[in-house]
GROMACS .gro file of C-alpha atoms in nm:
model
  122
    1UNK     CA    1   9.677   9.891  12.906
    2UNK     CA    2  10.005   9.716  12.839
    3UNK     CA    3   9.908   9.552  12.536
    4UNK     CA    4   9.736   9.916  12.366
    5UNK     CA    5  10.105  10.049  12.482
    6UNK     CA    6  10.303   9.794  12.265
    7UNK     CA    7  10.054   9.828  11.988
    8UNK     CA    8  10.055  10.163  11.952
    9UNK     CA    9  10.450  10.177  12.003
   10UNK     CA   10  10.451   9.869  11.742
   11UNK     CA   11  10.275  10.141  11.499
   12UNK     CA   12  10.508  10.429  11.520
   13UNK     CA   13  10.796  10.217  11.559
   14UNK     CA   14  10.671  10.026  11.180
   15UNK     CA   15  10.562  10.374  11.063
   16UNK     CA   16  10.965  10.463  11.099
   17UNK     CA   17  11.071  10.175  10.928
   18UNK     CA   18  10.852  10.176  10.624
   19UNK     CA   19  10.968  10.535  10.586
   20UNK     CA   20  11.346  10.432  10.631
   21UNK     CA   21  11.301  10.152  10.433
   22UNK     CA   22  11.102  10.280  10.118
   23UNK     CA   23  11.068  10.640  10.164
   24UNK     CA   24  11.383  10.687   9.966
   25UNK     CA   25  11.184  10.542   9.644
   26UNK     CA   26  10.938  10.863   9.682
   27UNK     CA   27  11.187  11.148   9.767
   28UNK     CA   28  11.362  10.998   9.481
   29UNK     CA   29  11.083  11.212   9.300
   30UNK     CA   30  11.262  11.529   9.485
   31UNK     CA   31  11.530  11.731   9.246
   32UNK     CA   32  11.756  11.740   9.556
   33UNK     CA   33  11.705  11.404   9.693
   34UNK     CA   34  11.768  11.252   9.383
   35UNK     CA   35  12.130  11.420   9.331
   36UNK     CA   36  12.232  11.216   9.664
   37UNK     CA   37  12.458  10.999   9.664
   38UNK     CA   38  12.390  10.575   9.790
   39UNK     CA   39  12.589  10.643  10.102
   40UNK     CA   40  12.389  10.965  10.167
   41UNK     CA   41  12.020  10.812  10.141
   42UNK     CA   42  12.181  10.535  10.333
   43UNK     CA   43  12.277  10.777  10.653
   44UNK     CA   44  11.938  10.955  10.614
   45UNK     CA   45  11.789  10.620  10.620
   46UNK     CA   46  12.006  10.544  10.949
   47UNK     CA   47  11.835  10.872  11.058
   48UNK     CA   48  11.511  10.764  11.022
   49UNK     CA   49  11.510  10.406  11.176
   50UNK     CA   50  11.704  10.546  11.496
   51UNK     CA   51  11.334  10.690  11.543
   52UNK     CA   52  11.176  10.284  11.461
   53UNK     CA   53  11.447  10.157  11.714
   54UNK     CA   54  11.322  10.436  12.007
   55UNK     CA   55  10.946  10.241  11.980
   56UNK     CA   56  11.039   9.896  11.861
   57UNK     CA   57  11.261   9.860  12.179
   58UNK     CA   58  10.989  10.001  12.429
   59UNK     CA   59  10.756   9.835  12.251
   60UNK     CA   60  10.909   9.539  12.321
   61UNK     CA   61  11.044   9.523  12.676
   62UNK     CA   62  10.656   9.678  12.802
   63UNK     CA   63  10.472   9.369  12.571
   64UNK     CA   64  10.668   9.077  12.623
   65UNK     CA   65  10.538   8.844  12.918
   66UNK     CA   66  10.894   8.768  13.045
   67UNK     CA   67  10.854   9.136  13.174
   68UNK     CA   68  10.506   9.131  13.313
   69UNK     CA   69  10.392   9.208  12.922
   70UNK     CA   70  10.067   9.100  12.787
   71UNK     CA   71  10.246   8.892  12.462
   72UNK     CA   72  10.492   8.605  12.422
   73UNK     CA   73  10.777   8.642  12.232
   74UNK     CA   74  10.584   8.451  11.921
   75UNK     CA   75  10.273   8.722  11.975
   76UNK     CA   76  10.516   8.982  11.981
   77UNK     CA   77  10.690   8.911  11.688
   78UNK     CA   78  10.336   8.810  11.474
   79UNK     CA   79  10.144   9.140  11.593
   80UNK     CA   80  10.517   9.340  11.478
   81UNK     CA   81  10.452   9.143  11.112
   82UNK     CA   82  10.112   9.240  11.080
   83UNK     CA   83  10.137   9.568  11.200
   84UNK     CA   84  10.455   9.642  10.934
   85UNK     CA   85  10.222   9.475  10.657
   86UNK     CA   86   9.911   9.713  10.748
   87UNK     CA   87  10.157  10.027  10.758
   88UNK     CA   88  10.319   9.930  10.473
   89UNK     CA   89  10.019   9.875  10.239
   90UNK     CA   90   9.873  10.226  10.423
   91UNK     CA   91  10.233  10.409  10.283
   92UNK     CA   92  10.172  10.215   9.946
   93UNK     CA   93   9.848  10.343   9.850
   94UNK     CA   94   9.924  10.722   9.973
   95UNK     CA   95  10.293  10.767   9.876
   96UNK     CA   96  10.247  10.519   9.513
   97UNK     CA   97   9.949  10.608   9.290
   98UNK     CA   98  10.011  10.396   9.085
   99UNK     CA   99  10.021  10.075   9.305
  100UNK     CA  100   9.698   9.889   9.397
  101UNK     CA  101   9.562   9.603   9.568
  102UNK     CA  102   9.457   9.292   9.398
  103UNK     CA  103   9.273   9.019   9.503
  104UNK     CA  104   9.569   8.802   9.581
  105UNK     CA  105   9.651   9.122   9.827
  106UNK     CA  106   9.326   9.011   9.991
  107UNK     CA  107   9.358   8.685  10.029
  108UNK     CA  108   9.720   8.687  10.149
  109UNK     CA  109   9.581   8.912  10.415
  110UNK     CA  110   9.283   8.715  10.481
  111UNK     CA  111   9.588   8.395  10.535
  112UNK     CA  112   9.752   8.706  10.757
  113UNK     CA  113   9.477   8.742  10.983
  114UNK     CA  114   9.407   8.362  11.010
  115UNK     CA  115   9.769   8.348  11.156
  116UNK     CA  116   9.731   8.586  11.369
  117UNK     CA  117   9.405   8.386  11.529
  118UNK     CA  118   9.629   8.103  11.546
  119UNK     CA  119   9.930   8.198  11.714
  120UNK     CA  120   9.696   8.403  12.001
  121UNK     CA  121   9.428   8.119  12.016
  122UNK     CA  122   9.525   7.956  12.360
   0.00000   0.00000   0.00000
């Protein structure tokens, strides 16, 4: 149960942070957003990742195994990676039209997965 907590933290937390981090390139396309100042889309973007820092930290003290988690700090870190590449690629293709994936997309997250096998094999 621990380890569907931290993943599904892990998602909202990345979710937060993708939006923080890149939303600001797509309410650029807003005629109000886009009279803001740097300093102003740099508070709202403060805004936003208070909200990635209120799962990534739960996320985090729940999953690690130093705290009767399911994950080492390693696991922890890899699953966040992935998990902020997936939600990321997810805001790409809804929020940027005109972005797609390529084949080197797919192999870099066929490399993505591998790693993933790795660090968890035992």
């Amino acid at each position: 149960m621990k380890a569907l907590l931290t993943i599904g933290l892990l998602v909202l937390s990345n979710t937060f942070m993708t939006l923080a981090w890149y939303g600001h390139l797509k309410f650029a396309e807003w005629k109000w957003f886009n009279k803001l100042g740097l300093v102003s889309v740099i508070l709202i973007s403060w805004g936003i990742a208070l909200f990635e820092y209120m799962f990534q930290v739960p996320a985090n003290k729940i999953g690690f195994a130093g705290n009767g988690g399911p994950f080492s700090l390693v696991q922890l870190k890899v699953l966040q990676e992935v998990i902020t590449l997936v939600i990321f690629m997810i805001f790409t293709l809804i929020a940027f039209k005109n972005e797609t994936l390529k084949l080197n997309h797919l192999i870099g997250a066929i490399f993505l997965i591998l790693a993933v096998y790795f660090i968890f094999k035992k």
